[in-house]
PDB file of C-alpha atoms in Angstrom:
ATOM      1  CA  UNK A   1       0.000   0.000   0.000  1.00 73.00           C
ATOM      2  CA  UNK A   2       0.957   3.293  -1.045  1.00 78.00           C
ATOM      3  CA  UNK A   3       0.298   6.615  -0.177  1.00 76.00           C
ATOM      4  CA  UNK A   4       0.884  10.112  -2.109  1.00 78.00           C
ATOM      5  CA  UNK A   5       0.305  13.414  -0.460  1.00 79.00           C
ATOM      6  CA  UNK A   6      -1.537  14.943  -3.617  1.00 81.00           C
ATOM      7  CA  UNK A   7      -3.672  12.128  -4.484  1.00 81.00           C
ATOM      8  CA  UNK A   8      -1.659  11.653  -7.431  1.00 86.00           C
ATOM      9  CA  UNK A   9      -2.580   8.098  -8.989  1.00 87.00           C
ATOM     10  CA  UNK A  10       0.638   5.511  -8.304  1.00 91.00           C
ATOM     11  CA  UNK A  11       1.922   3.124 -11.210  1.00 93.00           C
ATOM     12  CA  UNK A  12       3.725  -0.127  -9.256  1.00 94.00           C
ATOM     13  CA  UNK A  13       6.616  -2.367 -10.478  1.00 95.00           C
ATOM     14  CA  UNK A  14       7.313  -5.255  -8.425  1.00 96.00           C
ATOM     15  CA  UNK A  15      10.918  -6.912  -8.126  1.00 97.00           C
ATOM     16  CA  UNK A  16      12.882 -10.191  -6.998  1.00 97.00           C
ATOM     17  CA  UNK A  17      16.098 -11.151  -5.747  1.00 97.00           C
ATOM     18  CA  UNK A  18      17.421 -14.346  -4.457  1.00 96.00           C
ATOM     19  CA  UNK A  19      19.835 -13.907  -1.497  1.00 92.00           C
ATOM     20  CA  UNK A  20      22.706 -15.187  -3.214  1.00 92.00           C
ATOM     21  CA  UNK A  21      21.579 -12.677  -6.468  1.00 96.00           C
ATOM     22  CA  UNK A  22      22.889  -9.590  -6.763  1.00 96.00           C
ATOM     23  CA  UNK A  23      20.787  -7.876  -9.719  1.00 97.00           C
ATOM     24  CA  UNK A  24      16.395  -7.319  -9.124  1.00 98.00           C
ATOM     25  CA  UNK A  25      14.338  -9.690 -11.840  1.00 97.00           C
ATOM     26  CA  UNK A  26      10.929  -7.728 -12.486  1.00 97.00           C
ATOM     27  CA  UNK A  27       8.221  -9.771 -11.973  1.00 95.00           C
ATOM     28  CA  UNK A  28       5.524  -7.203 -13.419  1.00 94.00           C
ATOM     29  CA  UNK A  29       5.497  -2.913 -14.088  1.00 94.00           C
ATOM     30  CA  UNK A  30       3.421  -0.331 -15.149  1.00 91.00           C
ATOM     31  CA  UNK A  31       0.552  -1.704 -12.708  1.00 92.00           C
ATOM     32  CA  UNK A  32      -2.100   0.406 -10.659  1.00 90.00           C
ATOM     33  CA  UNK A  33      -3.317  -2.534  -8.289  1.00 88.00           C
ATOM     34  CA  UNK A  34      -1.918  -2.532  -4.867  1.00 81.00           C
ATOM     35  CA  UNK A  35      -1.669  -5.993  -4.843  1.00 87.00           C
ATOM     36  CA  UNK A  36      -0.211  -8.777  -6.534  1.00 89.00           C
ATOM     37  CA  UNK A  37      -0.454 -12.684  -6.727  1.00 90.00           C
ATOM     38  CA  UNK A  38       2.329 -14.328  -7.337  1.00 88.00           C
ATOM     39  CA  UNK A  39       1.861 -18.265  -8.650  1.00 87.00           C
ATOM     40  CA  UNK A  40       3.051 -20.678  -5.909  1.00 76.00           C
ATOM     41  CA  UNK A  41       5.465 -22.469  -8.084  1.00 84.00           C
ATOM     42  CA  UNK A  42       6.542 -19.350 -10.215  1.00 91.00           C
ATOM     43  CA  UNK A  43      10.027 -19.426  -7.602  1.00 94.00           C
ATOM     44  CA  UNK A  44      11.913 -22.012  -5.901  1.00 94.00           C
ATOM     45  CA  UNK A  45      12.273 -22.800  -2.409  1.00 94.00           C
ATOM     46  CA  UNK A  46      14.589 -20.275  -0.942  1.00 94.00           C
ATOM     47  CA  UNK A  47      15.057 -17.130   0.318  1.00 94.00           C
ATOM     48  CA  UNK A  48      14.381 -13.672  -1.427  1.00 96.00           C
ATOM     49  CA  UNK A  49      13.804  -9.893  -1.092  1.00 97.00           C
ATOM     50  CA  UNK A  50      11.387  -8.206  -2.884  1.00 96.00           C
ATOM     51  CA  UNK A  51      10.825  -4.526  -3.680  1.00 97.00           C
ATOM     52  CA  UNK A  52       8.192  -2.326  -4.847  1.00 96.00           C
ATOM     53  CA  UNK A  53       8.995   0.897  -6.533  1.00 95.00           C
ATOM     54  CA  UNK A  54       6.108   3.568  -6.668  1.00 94.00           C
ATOM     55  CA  UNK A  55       5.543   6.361  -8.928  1.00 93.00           C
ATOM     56  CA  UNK A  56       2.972   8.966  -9.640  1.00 92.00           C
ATOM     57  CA  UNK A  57       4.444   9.557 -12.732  1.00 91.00           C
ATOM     58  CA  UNK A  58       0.661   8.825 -14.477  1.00 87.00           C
ATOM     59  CA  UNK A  59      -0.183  12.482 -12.798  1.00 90.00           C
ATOM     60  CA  UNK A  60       2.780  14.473 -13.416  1.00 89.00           C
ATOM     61  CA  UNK A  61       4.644  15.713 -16.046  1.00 89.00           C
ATOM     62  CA  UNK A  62       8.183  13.802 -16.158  1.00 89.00           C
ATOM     63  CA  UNK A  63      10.140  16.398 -14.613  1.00 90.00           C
ATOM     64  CA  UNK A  64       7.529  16.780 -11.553  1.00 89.00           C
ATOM     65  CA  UNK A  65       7.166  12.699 -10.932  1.00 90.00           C
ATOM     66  CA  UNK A  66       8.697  11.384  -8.099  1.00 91.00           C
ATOM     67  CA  UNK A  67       9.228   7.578  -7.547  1.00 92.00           C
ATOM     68  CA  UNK A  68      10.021   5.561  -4.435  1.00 93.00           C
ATOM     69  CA  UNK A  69      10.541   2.295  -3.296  1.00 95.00           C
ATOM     70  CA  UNK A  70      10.378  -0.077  -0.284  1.00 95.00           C
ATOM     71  CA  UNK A  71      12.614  -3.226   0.129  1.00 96.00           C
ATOM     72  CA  UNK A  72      10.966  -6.323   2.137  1.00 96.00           C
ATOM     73  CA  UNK A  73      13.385  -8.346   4.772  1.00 97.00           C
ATOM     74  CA  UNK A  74      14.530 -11.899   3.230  1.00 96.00           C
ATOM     75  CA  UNK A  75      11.347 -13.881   2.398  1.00 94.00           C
ATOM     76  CA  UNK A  76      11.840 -18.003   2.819  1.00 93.00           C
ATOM     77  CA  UNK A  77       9.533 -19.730   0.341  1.00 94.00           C
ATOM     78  CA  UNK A  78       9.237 -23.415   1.032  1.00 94.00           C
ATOM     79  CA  UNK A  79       7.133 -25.220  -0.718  1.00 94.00           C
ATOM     80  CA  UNK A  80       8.839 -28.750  -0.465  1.00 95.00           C
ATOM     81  CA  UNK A  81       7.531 -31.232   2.475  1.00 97.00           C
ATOM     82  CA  UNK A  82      10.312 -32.928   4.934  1.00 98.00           C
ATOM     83  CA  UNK A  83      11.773 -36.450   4.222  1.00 98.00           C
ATOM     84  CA  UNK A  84      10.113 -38.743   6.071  1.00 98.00           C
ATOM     85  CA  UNK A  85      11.614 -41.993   7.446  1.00 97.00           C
ATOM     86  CA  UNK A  86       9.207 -44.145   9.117  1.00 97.00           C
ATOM     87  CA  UNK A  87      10.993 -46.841  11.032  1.00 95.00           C
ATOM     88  CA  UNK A  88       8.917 -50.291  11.113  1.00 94.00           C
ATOM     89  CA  UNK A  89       6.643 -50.662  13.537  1.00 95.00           C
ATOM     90  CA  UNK A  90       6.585 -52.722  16.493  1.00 92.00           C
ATOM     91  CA  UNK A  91       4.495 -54.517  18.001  1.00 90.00           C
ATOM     92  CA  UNK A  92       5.001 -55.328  21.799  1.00 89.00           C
ATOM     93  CA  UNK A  93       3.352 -56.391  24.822  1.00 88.00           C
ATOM     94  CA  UNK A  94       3.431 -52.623  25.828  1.00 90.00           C
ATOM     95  CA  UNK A  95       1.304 -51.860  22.309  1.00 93.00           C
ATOM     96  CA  UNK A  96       2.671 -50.249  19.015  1.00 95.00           C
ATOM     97  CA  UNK A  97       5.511 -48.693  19.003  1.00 96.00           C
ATOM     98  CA  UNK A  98       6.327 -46.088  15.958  1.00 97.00           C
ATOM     99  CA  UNK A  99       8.965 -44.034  15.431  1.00 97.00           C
ATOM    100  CA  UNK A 100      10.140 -41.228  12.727  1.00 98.00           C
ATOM    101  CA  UNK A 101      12.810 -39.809  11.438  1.00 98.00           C
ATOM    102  CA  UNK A 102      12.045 -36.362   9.612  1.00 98.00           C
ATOM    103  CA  UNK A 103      14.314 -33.686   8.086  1.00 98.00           C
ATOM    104  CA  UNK A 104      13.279 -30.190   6.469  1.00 97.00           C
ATOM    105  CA  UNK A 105      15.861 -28.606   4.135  1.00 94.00           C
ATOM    106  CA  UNK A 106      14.950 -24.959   4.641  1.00 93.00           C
ATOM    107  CA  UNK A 107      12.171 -25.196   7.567  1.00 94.00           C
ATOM    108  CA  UNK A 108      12.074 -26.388  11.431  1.00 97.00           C
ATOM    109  CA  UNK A 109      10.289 -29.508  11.756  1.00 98.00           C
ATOM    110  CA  UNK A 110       7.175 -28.652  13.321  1.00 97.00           C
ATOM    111  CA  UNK A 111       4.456 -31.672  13.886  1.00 97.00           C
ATOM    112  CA  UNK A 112       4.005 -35.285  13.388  1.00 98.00           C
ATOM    113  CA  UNK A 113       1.086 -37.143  13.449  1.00 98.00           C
ATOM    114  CA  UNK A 114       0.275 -41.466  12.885  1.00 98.00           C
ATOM    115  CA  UNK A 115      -2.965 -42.618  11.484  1.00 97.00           C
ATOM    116  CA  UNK A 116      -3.824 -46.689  11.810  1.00 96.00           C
ATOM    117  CA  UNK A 117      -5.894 -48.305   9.061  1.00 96.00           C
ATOM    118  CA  UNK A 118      -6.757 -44.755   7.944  1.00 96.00           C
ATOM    119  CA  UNK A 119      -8.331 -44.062  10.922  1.00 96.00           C
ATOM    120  CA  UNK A 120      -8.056 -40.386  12.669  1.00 97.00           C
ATOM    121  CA  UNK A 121      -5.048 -38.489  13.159  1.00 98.00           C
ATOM    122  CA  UNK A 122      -2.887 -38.661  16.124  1.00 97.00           C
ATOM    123  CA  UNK A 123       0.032 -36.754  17.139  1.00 97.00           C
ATOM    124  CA  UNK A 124       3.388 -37.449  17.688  1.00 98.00           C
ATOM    125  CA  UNK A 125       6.076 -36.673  21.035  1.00 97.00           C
ATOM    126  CA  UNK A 126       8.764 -35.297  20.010  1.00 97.00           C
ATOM    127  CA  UNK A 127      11.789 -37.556  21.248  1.00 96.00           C
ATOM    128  CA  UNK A 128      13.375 -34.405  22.607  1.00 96.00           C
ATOM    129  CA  UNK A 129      10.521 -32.102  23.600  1.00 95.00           C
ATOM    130  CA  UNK A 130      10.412 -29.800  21.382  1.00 95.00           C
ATOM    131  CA  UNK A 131       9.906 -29.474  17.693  1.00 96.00           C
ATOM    132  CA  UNK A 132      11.953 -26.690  16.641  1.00 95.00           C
ATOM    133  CA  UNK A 133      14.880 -27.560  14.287  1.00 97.00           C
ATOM    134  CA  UNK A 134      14.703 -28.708  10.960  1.00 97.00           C
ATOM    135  CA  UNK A 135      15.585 -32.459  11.806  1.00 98.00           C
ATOM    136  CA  UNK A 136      13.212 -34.355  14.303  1.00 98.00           C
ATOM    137  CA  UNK A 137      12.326 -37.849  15.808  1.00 98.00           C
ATOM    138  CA  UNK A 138       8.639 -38.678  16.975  1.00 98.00           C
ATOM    139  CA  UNK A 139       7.481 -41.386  18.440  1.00 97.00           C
ATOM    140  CA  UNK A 140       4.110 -42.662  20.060  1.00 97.00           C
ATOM    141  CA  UNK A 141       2.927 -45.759  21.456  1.00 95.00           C
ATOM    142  CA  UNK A 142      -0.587 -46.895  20.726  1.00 95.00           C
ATOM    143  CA  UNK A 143      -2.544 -49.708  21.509  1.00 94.00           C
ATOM    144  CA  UNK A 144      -2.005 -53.085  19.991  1.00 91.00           C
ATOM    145  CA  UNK A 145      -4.112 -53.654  17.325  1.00 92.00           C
ATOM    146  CA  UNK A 146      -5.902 -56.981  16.392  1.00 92.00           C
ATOM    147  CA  UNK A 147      -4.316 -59.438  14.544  1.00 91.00           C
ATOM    148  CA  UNK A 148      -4.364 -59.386  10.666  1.00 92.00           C
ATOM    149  CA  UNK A 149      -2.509 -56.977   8.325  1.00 95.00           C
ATOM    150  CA  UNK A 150      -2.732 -52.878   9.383  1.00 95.00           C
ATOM    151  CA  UNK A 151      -1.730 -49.627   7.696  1.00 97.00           C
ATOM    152  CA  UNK A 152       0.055 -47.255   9.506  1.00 97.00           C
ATOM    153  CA  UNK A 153       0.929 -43.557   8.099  1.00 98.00           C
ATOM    154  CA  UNK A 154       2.388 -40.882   9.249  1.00 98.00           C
ATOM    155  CA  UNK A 155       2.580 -36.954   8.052  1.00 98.00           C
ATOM    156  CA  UNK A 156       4.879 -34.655   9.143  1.00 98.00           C
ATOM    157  CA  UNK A 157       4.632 -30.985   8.953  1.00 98.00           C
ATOM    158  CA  UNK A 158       7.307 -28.045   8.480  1.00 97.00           C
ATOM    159  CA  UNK A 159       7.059 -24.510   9.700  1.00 96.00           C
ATOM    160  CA  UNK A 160       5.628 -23.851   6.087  1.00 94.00           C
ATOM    161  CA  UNK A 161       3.206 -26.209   6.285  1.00 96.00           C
ATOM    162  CA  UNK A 162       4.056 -28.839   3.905  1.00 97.00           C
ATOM    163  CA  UNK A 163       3.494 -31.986   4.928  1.00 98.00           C
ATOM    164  CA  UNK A 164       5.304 -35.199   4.066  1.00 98.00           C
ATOM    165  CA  UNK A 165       4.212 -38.636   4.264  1.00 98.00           C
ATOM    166  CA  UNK A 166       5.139 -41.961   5.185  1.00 98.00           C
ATOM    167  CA  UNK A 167       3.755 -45.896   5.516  1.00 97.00           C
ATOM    168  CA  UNK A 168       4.161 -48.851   6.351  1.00 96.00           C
ATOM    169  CA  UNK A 169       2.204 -52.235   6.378  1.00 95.00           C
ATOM    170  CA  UNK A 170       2.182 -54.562   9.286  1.00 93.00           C
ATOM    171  CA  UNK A 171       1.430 -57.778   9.191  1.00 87.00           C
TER     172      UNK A 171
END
């Protein structure tokens, strides 16, 4: 959002650039909307600035126009879900025992969660308390279930909210 002091009306251009780049990559100009959607795949996972630059040149002649800009702080875009290592399950005379392994390349490790047979959600303890870095064991300990063949999955979640998966039949 952008304000001018004379009402004059603002043209936008909207910029990129990765935190390793040096030079901006315009991702659209000469725009009057004050806001923008940008498609969820159009960058990679990683971290960028952006900037807006604002002028009212649409209302004033050229030597009159003034222009300004705003640059964000580093934006992480994460769109890929952690790797998820689902150890097999055990069954003991204490009940099921599960146990995951999950690592995030860019985001902390937030949640995990272990469904049986498809059945609801449950979560996950941490093995160390807290979920808070980007590599993470869970583990739970759930009833035994009846004999036959079973489906367990589990989903883990980053900071982002991507969520990777993981199963594993037991018989």
């Amino acid at each position: 959002q952008a304000d001018d002091p004379d009402n004059d009306r603002l043209v936008y251009t909207l910029q990129v650039r990765g935190e390793d780049e040096r030079e901006w990559k315009t991702l659209k100009q000469e725009f009057t909307d004050n806001t923008f959607s940008l498609e969820a795949d159009a960058l990679a996972d990683g971290r960028y600035r952006f900037r807006v630059i604002a002028s009212d040149r649409l209302s004033n002649p050229p030597s009159q126009a003034r222009e300004s800009d705003l640059e964000s702080p580093p934006v992480l875009l994460d769109q890929t879900p952690p790797r998820v290592t689902l150890a097999a399950p055990r069954v003991t005379a204490q009940g099921l025992e599960i146990e995951v392994d999950a690592e995030d390349a860019l985001s902390p490790v937030r949640r995990a969660e272990v469904s049986l047979d498809a059945g609801p959600w449950r979560a996950m303890e941490c093995t160390d308390g807290v979920a808070d870095s980007r590599h993470e064991r869970f583990a739970v300990r759930l009833p035994a279930p009846s004999p036959g063949e079973h489906l367990v999955t589990v989903r883990v979640y980053d900071a982002s909210g991507n969520a990777g998966l993981a199963r594993h039949t037991i018989r």
